[in-house]
N, CA, C and O atoms as a MOPAC input file, in Angstrom:
PM7 MOZYME 1SCF
protein

 N    101.21100 1   194.68800 1   160.74600 1
 C    102.19400 1   195.50800 1   160.10300 1
 C    101.76400 1   196.95400 1   160.16800 1
 O    100.61500 1   197.31000 1   159.90500 1
 N    102.69900 1   197.74100 1   160.51700 1
 C    102.37600 1   199.16300 1   160.60400 1
 C    102.59900 1   199.84600 1   159.27800 1
 O    103.44500 1   199.43500 1   158.48500 1
 N    101.86100 1   200.85700 1   159.05300 1
 C    101.99700 1   201.61900 1   157.81100 1
 C    103.06100 1   202.67600 1   158.01000 1
 O    103.19300 1   203.24200 1   159.09600 1
 N    103.82000 1   202.94300 1   156.95900 1
 C    104.87000 1   203.95000 1   157.02800 1
 C    104.25800 1   205.31300 1   156.81900 1
 O    103.37300 1   205.50700 1   155.98600 1
 N    104.74600 1   206.23300 1   157.58300 1
 C    104.32000 1   207.61400 1   157.43700 1
 C    104.95200 1   208.17600 1   156.16200 1
 O    105.97500 1   207.65300 1   155.72100 1
 N    104.39400 1   209.19900 1   155.56700 1
 C    104.97000 1   209.78200 1   154.34700 1
 C    106.41500 1   210.26200 1   154.54800 1
 O    107.22200 1   210.17600 1   153.62100 1
 N    106.75100 1   210.76300 1   155.73800 1
 C    108.13000 1   211.20600 1   155.99600 1
 C    109.08300 1   210.02200 1   155.96800 1
 O    110.17700 1   210.11300 1   155.41200 1
 N    108.66600 1   208.90000 1   156.57300 1
 C    109.51300 1   207.70700 1   156.59700 1
 C    109.70300 1   207.14900 1   155.19400 1
 O    110.79800 1   206.68800 1   154.86900 1
 N    108.68700 1   207.17600 1   154.36000 1
 C    108.79500 1   206.68900 1   152.99800 1
 C    109.77800 1   207.54700 1   152.21100 1
 O    110.57100 1   207.01900 1   151.43100 1
 N    109.73800 1   208.86600 1   152.40600 1
 C    110.63300 1   209.77400 1   151.69900 1
 C    112.08400 1   209.53000 1   152.12100 1
 O    112.98900 1   209.55000 1   151.28700 1
 N    112.30200 1   209.29900 1   153.43300 1
 C    113.65300 1   209.04500 1   153.92000 1
 C    114.20100 1   207.72600 1   153.37000 1
 O    115.37700 1   207.65000 1   153.01400 1
 N    113.36400 1   206.69200 1   153.29600 1
 C    113.80800 1   205.40200 1   152.77700 1
 C    114.14000 1   205.50400 1   151.28400 1
 O    115.08300 1   204.87000 1   150.81000 1
 N    113.37500 1   206.28800 1   150.56100 1
 C    113.64700 1   206.46400 1   149.14000 1
 C    114.91100 1   207.29300 1   148.93200 1
 O    115.65200 1   207.08800 1   147.97000 1
 N    115.14100 1   208.21700 1   149.83200 1
 C    116.26600 1   209.13400 1   149.67900 1
 C    117.59300 1   208.46400 1   150.03500 1
 O    118.61300 1   208.81600 1   149.44100 1
 N    117.63000 1   207.52900 1   150.96400 1
 C    118.86500 1   206.89000 1   151.39400 1
 C    119.56900 1   206.14700 1   150.26600 1
 O    120.77100 1   206.36000 1   150.10400 1
 N    118.93300 1   205.30400 1   149.47900 1
 C    119.64700 1   204.63600 1   148.38000 1
 C    120.18000 1   205.62900 1   147.34900 1
 O    121.27000 1   205.42400 1   146.81300 1
 N    119.45100 1   206.68000 1   147.06300 1
 C    119.92400 1   207.63900 1   146.06500 1
 C    121.11000 1   208.42800 1   146.61600 1
 O    122.00000 1   208.79400 1   145.84800 1
 N    121.15200 1   208.70100 1   147.92200 1
 C    122.28700 1   209.39300 1   148.52400 1
 C    123.52800 1   208.49900 1   148.46400 1
 O    124.62500 1   208.97200 1   148.16500 1
 N    123.35200 1   207.21800 1   148.74600 1
 C    124.47400 1   206.28700 1   148.67100 1
 C    124.99400 1   206.18700 1   147.24500 1
 O    126.20100 1   206.11800 1   147.01300 1
 N    124.08300 1   206.18000 1   146.30900 1
 C    124.49100 1   206.10600 1   144.90800 1
 C    125.22400 1   207.38100 1   144.50500 1
 O    126.21100 1   207.31900 1   143.77300 1
 N    124.75500 1   208.53400 1   144.97300 1
 C    125.42900 1   209.79600 1   144.67100 1
 C    126.83000 1   209.82300 1   145.28000 1
 O    127.77700 1   210.28200 1   144.63900 1
 N    126.96700 1   209.33100 1   146.51600 1
 C    128.27800 1   209.29100 1   147.16600 1
 C    129.21900 1   208.34800 1   146.41500 1
 O    130.39900 1   208.65300 1   146.24300 1
 N    128.70000 1   207.20900 1   145.97100 1
 C    129.51500 1   206.25600 1   145.21600 1
 C    129.96500 1   206.87900 1   143.90100 1
 O    131.12600 1   206.76000 1   143.51100 1
 N    129.02700 1   207.54800 1   143.21800 1
 C    129.37400 1   208.21300 1   141.96300 1
 C    130.40300 1   209.31300 1   142.19500 1
 O    131.30200 1   209.51100 1   141.37700 1
 N    130.27100 1   210.03000 1   143.31000 1
 C    131.21100 1   211.09800 1   143.64300 1
 C    132.59200 1   210.50300 1   143.89700 1
 O    133.59700 1   211.06100 1   143.45700 1
 N    132.64900 1   209.37200 1   144.60600 1
 C    133.93000 1   208.70700 1   144.85200 1
 C    134.57600 1   208.25600 1   143.54600 1
 O    135.78500 1   208.40100 1   143.36800 1
 N    133.77600 1   207.71000 1   142.63600 1
 C    134.30700 1   207.28200 1   141.34200 1
 C    134.83600 1   208.48500 1   140.55500 1
 O    135.88500 1   208.41400 1   139.91600 1
 N    134.09300 1   209.57800 1   140.61400 1
 C    134.50800 1   210.77900 1   139.88900 1
 C    135.80400 1   211.34200 1   140.46800 1
 O    136.69500 1   211.74700 1   139.72100 1
 N    135.91100 1   211.36700 1   141.80000 1
 C    137.13500 1   211.84700 1   142.43600 1
 C    138.31500 1   210.95400 1   142.06200 1
 O    139.40200 1   211.45600 1   141.78100 1
 N    138.11900 1   209.66900 1   142.05600 1
 C    139.18100 1   208.73300 1   141.67800 1
 C    139.57300 1   208.93200 1   140.21700 1
 O    140.75100 1   208.88000 1   139.86400 1
 N    138.56900 1   209.15800 1   139.37700 1
 C    138.84100 1   209.43100 1   137.96800 1
 C    139.69400 1   210.69300 1   137.82100 1
 O    140.65600 1   210.71100 1   137.05400 1
 N    139.34100 1   211.73100 1   138.54900 1
 C    140.09200 1   212.99000 1   138.46300 1
 C    141.53900 1   212.79100 1   138.92400 1
 O    142.45900 1   213.31300 1   138.29400 1
 N    141.75300 1   212.04900 1   140.00600 1
 C    143.10600 1   211.78200 1   140.48900 1
 C    143.92500 1   211.03800 1   139.44500 1
 O    145.07500 1   211.38500 1   139.17600 1
 N    143.31400 1   210.00800 1   138.85700 1
 C    144.02100 1   209.21600 1   137.84700 1
 C    144.29200 1   210.03200 1   136.58900 1
 O    145.34100 1   209.87600 1   135.96600 1
 N    143.37200 1   210.88600 1   136.21700 1
 C    143.56300 1   211.71800 1   135.03400 1
 C    144.72600 1   212.67800 1   135.23200 1
 O    145.55300 1   212.84700 1   134.33700 1
 N    144.79300 1   213.30900 1   136.40400 1
 C    145.87800 1   214.24800 1   136.70100 1
 C    147.21100 1   213.50900 1   136.75000 1
 O    148.21400 1   213.99800 1   136.22900 1
 N    147.22400 1   212.33700 1   137.37300 1
 C    148.46100 1   211.55000 1   137.41900 1
 C    148.90200 1   211.17300 1   136.00900 1
 O    150.09600 1   211.18900 1   135.70800 1
 N    147.95900 1   210.83800 1   135.15200 1
 C    148.27300 1   210.49100 1   133.76400 1
 C    148.85400 1   211.68400 1   133.01700 1
 O    149.80400 1   211.52600 1   132.25100 1
 N    148.30900 1   212.85600 1   133.22400 1
 C    148.81600 1   214.06100 1   132.56700 1
 C    150.24200 1   214.35200 1   133.02700 1
 O    151.10000 1   214.69700 1   132.21400 1
 N    150.49600 1   214.21600 1   134.32300 1
 C    151.83500 1   214.46500 1   134.86000 1
 C    152.82700 1   213.46000 1   134.28400 1
 O    153.91700 1   213.84400 1   133.86000 1
 N    152.46600 1   212.19100 1   134.26400 1
 C    153.35500 1   211.16800 1   133.72400 1
 C    153.61800 1   211.36300 1   132.23300 1
 O    154.73400 1   211.13800 1   131.76400 1
 N    152.61000 1   211.77400 1   131.49900 1
 C    152.78300 1   212.02800 1   130.07300 1
 C    153.76300 1   213.16800 1   129.83900 1
 O    154.60400 1   213.08600 1   128.94400 1
 N    153.66600 1   214.22700 1   130.63200 1
 C    154.60100 1   215.34800 1   130.47500 1
 C    156.01800 1   214.92800 1   130.86400 1
 O    156.97900 1   215.36600 1   130.23300 1
 N    156.16500 1   214.09700 1   131.88100 1
 C    157.49300 1   213.61000 1   132.26100 1
 C    158.09600 1   212.74900 1   131.15900 1
 O    159.29300 1   212.83100 1   130.88500 1
 N    157.27000 1   211.92800 1   130.53100 1
 C    157.76000 1   211.08000 1   129.43600 1
 C    158.22300 1   211.95000 1   128.27000 1
 O    159.25800 1   211.66900 1   127.66500 1
 N    157.46900 1   213.00500 1   127.94600 1
 C    157.87100 1   213.89500 1   126.85600 1
 C    159.20900 1   214.56500 1   127.17300 1
 O    160.06200 1   214.68900 1   126.29300 1
 N    159.39700 1   214.99600 1   128.41900 1
 C    160.66500 1   215.61500 1   128.81300 1
 C    161.81600 1   214.61600 1   128.69900 1
 O    162.89100 1   214.95900 1   128.20500 1
 N    161.59400 1   213.39200 1   129.15000 1
 C    162.64300 1   212.37300 1   129.07200 1
 C    162.98900 1   212.02300 1   127.63200 1
 O    164.15600 1   211.79700 1   127.31000 1
 N    161.99600 1   211.97700 1   126.77500 1
 C    162.24900 1   211.67400 1   125.36900 1
 C    163.07200 1   212.78800 1   124.72500 1
 O    163.98900 1   212.51500 1   123.95100 1
 N    162.74600 1   214.03700 1   125.04200 1
 C    163.52200 1   215.14000 1   124.46800 1
 C    164.95400 1   215.13000 1   125.00800 1
 O    165.89600 1   215.40100 1   124.26400 1
 N    165.12400 1   214.82000 1   126.29500 1
 C    166.46600 1   214.72800 1   126.87200 1
 C    167.25300 1   213.58400 1   126.22800 1
 O    168.44500 1   213.72500 1   125.95500 1
 N    166.59400 1   212.46800 1   125.99000 1
 C    167.23800 1   211.32600 1   125.33700 1
 C    167.69700 1   211.70100 1   123.93300 1
 O    168.80500 1   211.35400 1   123.52700 1
 N    166.84700 1   212.40700 1   123.19300 1
 C    167.20700 1   212.81000 1   121.83500 1
 C    168.40000 1   213.76500 1   121.83800 1
 O    169.27400 1   213.66600 1   120.97700 1
 N    168.44300 1   214.68300 1   122.79400 1
 C    169.58700 1   215.59600 1   122.90700 1
 C    170.86700 1   214.82300 1   123.19700 1
 O    171.91500 1   215.10900 1   122.61700 1
 N    170.78400 1   213.84600 1   124.09200 1
 C    171.96600 1   213.04400 1   124.41900 1
 C    172.41800 1   212.21500 1   123.22500 1
 O    173.61900 1   212.05600 1   123.00400 1
 N    171.47800 1   211.68800 1   122.45700 1
 C    171.83800 1   210.92100 1   121.26600 1
 C    172.53300 1   211.80700 1   120.23700 1
 O    173.48100 1   211.37500 1   119.58100 1
 N    172.06300 1   213.04500 1   120.09600 1
 C    172.70500 1   213.97600 1   119.17400 1
 C    174.13000 1   214.29200 1   119.62500 1
 O    175.05200 1   214.31500 1   118.80900 1
 N    174.31100 1   214.53600 1   120.93000 1
 C    175.64600 1   214.81200 1   121.45400 1
 C    176.56500 1   213.61200 1   121.26200 1
 O    177.73300 1   213.77100 1   120.90800 1
 N    176.04000 1   212.41800 1   121.49500 1
 C    176.83100 1   211.20400 1   121.30400 1
 C    177.26100 1   211.05200 1   119.84800 1
 O    178.40900 1   210.70600 1   119.57000 1
 N    176.34500 1   211.31000 1   118.92600 1
 C    176.67700 1   211.20700 1   117.50400 1
 C    177.75100 1   212.22000 1   117.13500 1
 O    178.65600 1   211.90600 1   116.36200 1
 N    177.66300 1   213.42800 1   117.67300 1
 C    178.67700 1   214.44900 1   117.39200 1
 C    180.03100 1   214.03800 1   117.95000 1
 O    181.05300 1   214.20100 1   117.28300 1
 N    180.04700 1   213.50500 1   119.17200 1
 C    181.31100 1   213.07700 1   119.77300 1
 C    181.93200 1   211.91900 1   118.99700 1
 O    183.14600 1   211.89800 1   118.79500 1
 N    181.13200 1   210.97000 1   118.56600 1
 C    181.64900 1   209.86100 1   117.77300 1
 C    182.21200 1   210.35500 1   116.45500 1
 O    183.24700 1   209.87000 1   115.99800 1
 N    181.53400 1   211.32500 1   115.83600 1
 C    182.00600 1   211.87100 1   114.57500 1
 C    183.34600 1   212.58500 1   114.77900 1
 O    184.25700 1   212.44000 1   113.96300 1
 N    183.46700 1   213.35200 1   115.86000 1
 C    184.71400 1   214.05800 1   116.15100 1
 C    185.84900 1   213.08200 1   116.44700 1
 O    186.97800 1   213.28700 1   116.00300 1
 N    185.55300 1   212.02600 1   117.19100 1
 C    186.61200 1   211.06000 1   117.50600 1
 C    187.05700 1   210.31600 1   116.24600 1
 O    188.23900 1   209.99900 1   116.10800 1
 N    186.14300 1   210.03700 1   115.33500 1
 C    186.50700 1   209.38300 1   114.07800 1
 C    187.32500 1   210.32100 1   113.19300 1
 O    188.22000 1   209.88400 1   112.46900 1
 N    187.00700 1   211.61500 1   113.26000 1
 C    187.76700 1   212.58200 1   112.47100 1
 C    189.19200 1   212.72300 1   112.99400 1
 O    190.12000 1   212.96600 1   112.22300 1
 N    189.36100 1   212.57000 1   114.29800 1
 C    190.69000 1   212.70200 1   114.88900 1
 C    191.52000 1   211.44400 1   114.68800 1
 O    192.71400 1   211.44000 1   114.99000 1
 N    190.92200 1   210.39900 1   114.19300 1
 C    191.66400 1   209.18800 1   113.89800 1
 C    191.58600 1   208.14600 1   114.98600 1
 O    192.06900 1   207.03000 1   114.79700 1
 N    191.01300 1   208.46000 1   116.08100 1
 C    190.88800 1   207.48300 1   117.15600 1
 C    189.68600 1   206.60600 1   116.92000 1
 O    188.58200 1   207.09500 1   116.68200 1
 N    189.89900 1   205.33100 1   116.98700 1
 C    188.79600 1   204.39600 1   116.83200 1
 C    188.32100 1   204.02300 1   118.22700 1
 O    189.02700 1   203.32200 1   118.95100 1
 N    187.15100 1   204.47500 1   118.60900 1
 C    186.67100 1   204.28200 1   119.97800 1
 C    186.31600 1   202.82800 1   120.27100 1
 O    186.27800 1   202.42600 1   121.43300 1
 N    186.05700 1   202.03700 1   119.23400 1
 C    185.64500 1   200.65400 1   119.45800 1
 C    186.80400 1   199.75400 1   119.85700 1
 O    186.63500 1   198.86200 1   120.68800 1
 N    187.98700 1   199.97800 1   119.27300 1
 C    189.09400 1   199.06400 1   119.55300 1
 C    190.41900 1   199.82700 1   119.68200 1
 O    191.22900 1   199.81100 1   118.75500 1
 N    190.64500 1   200.49000 1   120.81200 1
 C    191.89700 1   201.23500 1   120.96400 1
 C    193.10900 1   200.32600 1   121.14500 1
 O    194.22700 1   200.75000 1   120.85100 1
 N    192.93100 1   199.10000 1   121.61400 1
 C    194.05600 1   198.20000 1   121.85900 1
 C    194.38600 1   197.32400 1   120.65900 1
 O    195.39600 1   196.62100 1   120.67000 1
 N    193.55100 1   197.35600 1   119.62600 1
 C    193.80300 1   196.52200 1   118.45600 1
 C    195.07100 1   196.95200 1   117.71800 1
 O    195.74400 1   196.12200 1   117.10600 1
 N    195.39700 1   198.24200 1   117.77200 1
 C    196.54500 1   198.74500 1   117.04300 1
 C    197.85800 1   198.42800 1   117.76100 1
 O    198.90800 1   198.36600 1   117.12100 1
 N    197.81500 1   198.23000 1   119.05400 1
 C    199.01900 1   197.95100 1   119.83700 1
 C    199.33900 1   196.46500 1   119.80800 1
 O    198.45700 1   195.61000 1   119.73200 1
 N    200.59500 1   196.20300 1   119.87000 1
 C    201.05600 1   194.82000 1   119.92400 1
 C    201.14500 1   194.40300 1   121.38400 1
 O    201.63800 1   195.16600 1   122.21400 1
 N    200.68100 1   193.21400 1   121.70400 1
 C    200.72500 1   192.74700 1   123.08300 1
 C    202.15400 1   192.44000 1   123.47400 1
 O    202.89500 1   191.79100 1   122.73600 1
 N    202.52600 1   192.91600 1   124.64200 1
 C    203.87200 1   192.71000 1   125.13700 1
 C    203.87000 1   191.51000 1   126.07000 1
 O    203.14800 1   191.48000 1   127.06600 1
 N    204.68100 1   190.53300 1   125.73500 1
 C    204.77400 1   189.35100 1   126.57400 1
 C    205.82900 1   189.59900 1   127.64600 1
 O    206.95300 1   189.99300 1   127.33800 1
 N    205.47300 1   189.37200 1   128.87500 1
 C    206.37000 1   189.63900 1   130.00000 1
 C    206.84300 1   188.33500 1   130.61000 1
 O    206.17700 1   187.30200 1   130.54200 1
 N    208.02200 1   188.42600 1   131.20900 1
 C    208.56700 1   187.24900 1   131.89100 1
 C    207.86400 1   187.05600 1   133.22200 1
 O    207.42700 1   188.01500 1   133.85900 1
 N    207.76500 1   185.81700 1   133.62400 1
 C    207.18800 1   185.53200 1   134.93900 1
 C    208.26300 1   185.72400 1   135.99900 1
 O    209.43700 1   185.88200 1   135.66400 1
 N    207.88600 1   185.71300 1   137.25400 1
 C    208.82600 1   185.93800 1   138.35300 1
 C    209.87900 1   184.83400 1   138.40800 1
 O    211.02300 1   185.08800 1   138.78700 1
 N    209.50800 1   183.62900 1   138.03900 1
 C    210.48100 1   182.52800 1   138.09100 1
 C    211.50400 1   182.62900 1   136.96300 1
 O    212.59700 1   182.07300 1   137.07400 1
 N    211.17300 1   183.31700 1   135.89800 1
 C    212.09700 1   183.45800 1   134.78000 1
 C    213.13500 1   184.56000 1   134.98700 1
 O    214.11600 1   184.62700 1   134.24800 1
 N    212.93200 1   185.41200 1   135.97200 1
 C    213.85600 1   186.52100 1   136.22900 1
 C    215.00000 1   186.00500 1   137.08500 1
 O    214.78300 1   185.39700 1   138.13300 1
 N    216.22600 1   186.25600 1   136.62500 1
 C    217.39100 1   185.80000 1   137.40400 1
 C    217.67600 1   186.78600 1   138.53200 1
 O    217.69600 1   188.00000 1   138.32500 1
 N    217.88800 1   186.26100 1   139.69000 1
 C    218.14900 1   187.09000 1   140.86600 1
 C    219.53600 1   186.73200 1   141.40100 1
 O    219.69500 1   185.79300 1   142.18000 1
 N    220.49400 1   187.47400 1   140.98200 1
 C    221.86100 1   187.16200 1   141.38900 1
 C    222.51200 1   188.27300 1   142.20600 1
 O    223.69700 1   188.17100 1   142.52000 1
 N    221.79300 1   189.31600 1   142.55700 1
 C    222.33800 1   190.36400 1   143.41200 1
 C    221.87400 1   190.13600 1   144.83900 1
 O    220.70200 1   189.83700 1   145.07100 1
 N    222.77600 1   190.27200 1   145.79400 1
 C    222.43200 1   190.10300 1   147.19700 1
 C    222.12800 1   191.46000 1   147.80100 1
 O    222.64500 1   192.48400 1   147.35600 1
 N    221.29400 1   191.45400 1   148.81000 1
 C    220.91900 1   192.67900 1   149.50600 1
 C    222.15100 1   193.25300 1   150.20600 1
 O    222.90300 1   192.49400 1   150.81800 1
 N    222.38900 1   194.59200 1   150.13800 1
 C    223.57000 1   195.18700 1   150.76300 1
 C    223.52500 1   195.16800 1   152.29400 1
 O    224.56300 1   195.35100 1   152.93200 1
 N    222.37500 1   194.95600 1   152.88800 1
 C    222.27500 1   194.88700 1   154.35100 1
 C    222.76800 1   193.51100 1   154.76800 1
 O    222.32400 1   192.49900 1   154.22500 1
 N    223.67300 1   193.46800 1   155.71800 1
 C    224.31000 1   192.20300 1   156.08800 1
 C    223.34700 1   191.20100 1   156.70800 1
 O    223.48200 1   190.00000 1   156.47300 1
 N    222.38400 1   191.66100 1   157.49000 1
 C    221.47900 1   190.73300 1   158.16600 1
 C    220.35100 1   190.23700 1   157.25300 1
 O    219.63400 1   189.30500 1   157.61900 1
 N    220.18600 1   190.82900 1   156.09900 1
 C    219.11500 1   190.45400 1   155.17300 1
 C    219.60600 1   189.34800 1   154.25500 1
 O    220.72400 1   189.40700 1   153.74400 1
 N    218.77700 1   188.34700 1   154.04800 1
 C    219.17000 1   187.21900 1   153.20800 1
 C    218.43700 1   187.21700 1   151.84800 1
 O    218.59800 1   186.27800 1   151.06800 1
 N    217.65200 1   188.23600 1   151.56400 1
 C    216.88100 1   188.23400 1   150.30900 1
 C    217.75600 1   188.60400 1   149.13600 1
 O    218.78400 1   189.26700 1   149.27300 1
 N    217.31500 1   188.15600 1   147.98600 1
 C    218.00100 1   188.46800 1   146.74700 1
 C    217.26900 1   189.60600 1   146.05400 1
 O    216.04400 1   189.70300 1   146.12600 1
 N    218.02600 1   190.46500 1   145.38200 1
 C    217.44700 1   191.61100 1   144.71800 1
 C    217.80000 1   191.54900 1   143.25300 1
 O    218.89300 1   191.11500 1   142.88800 1
 N    216.89500 1   191.97500 1   142.42100 1
 C    217.23100 1   192.12600 1   141.00800 1
 C    217.15800 1   193.60800 1   140.64500 1
 O    216.27200 1   194.32400 1   141.11100 1
 N    218.05100 1   194.04000 1   139.85200 1
 C    218.10000 1   195.45700 1   139.47800 1
 C    217.75500 1   195.59900 1   138.00500 1
 O    217.73700 1   196.71200 1   137.47900 1

């Protein structure tokens, strides 16, 4: 077995510590990326929450105004009476088409 020279021993000791430093640097860079992404997402959430609150306020104002005007937004058709219509077979068709070659019946 050959003996290692002092330079070779220093290089062997230095290689694991360099790899560890690079790994730590990669972890730190990844941490920084995730932290910045988290800050951006947090600010977007705050903006969306404020926009949502503004829309809720506008909706409440519009509902209040519609209630003041007497319109019930929940059931506009409840006040009207349903109109029952005749079916096509119930309609009497006793007028003939004025065109001589046409055989269809017309109702007026």
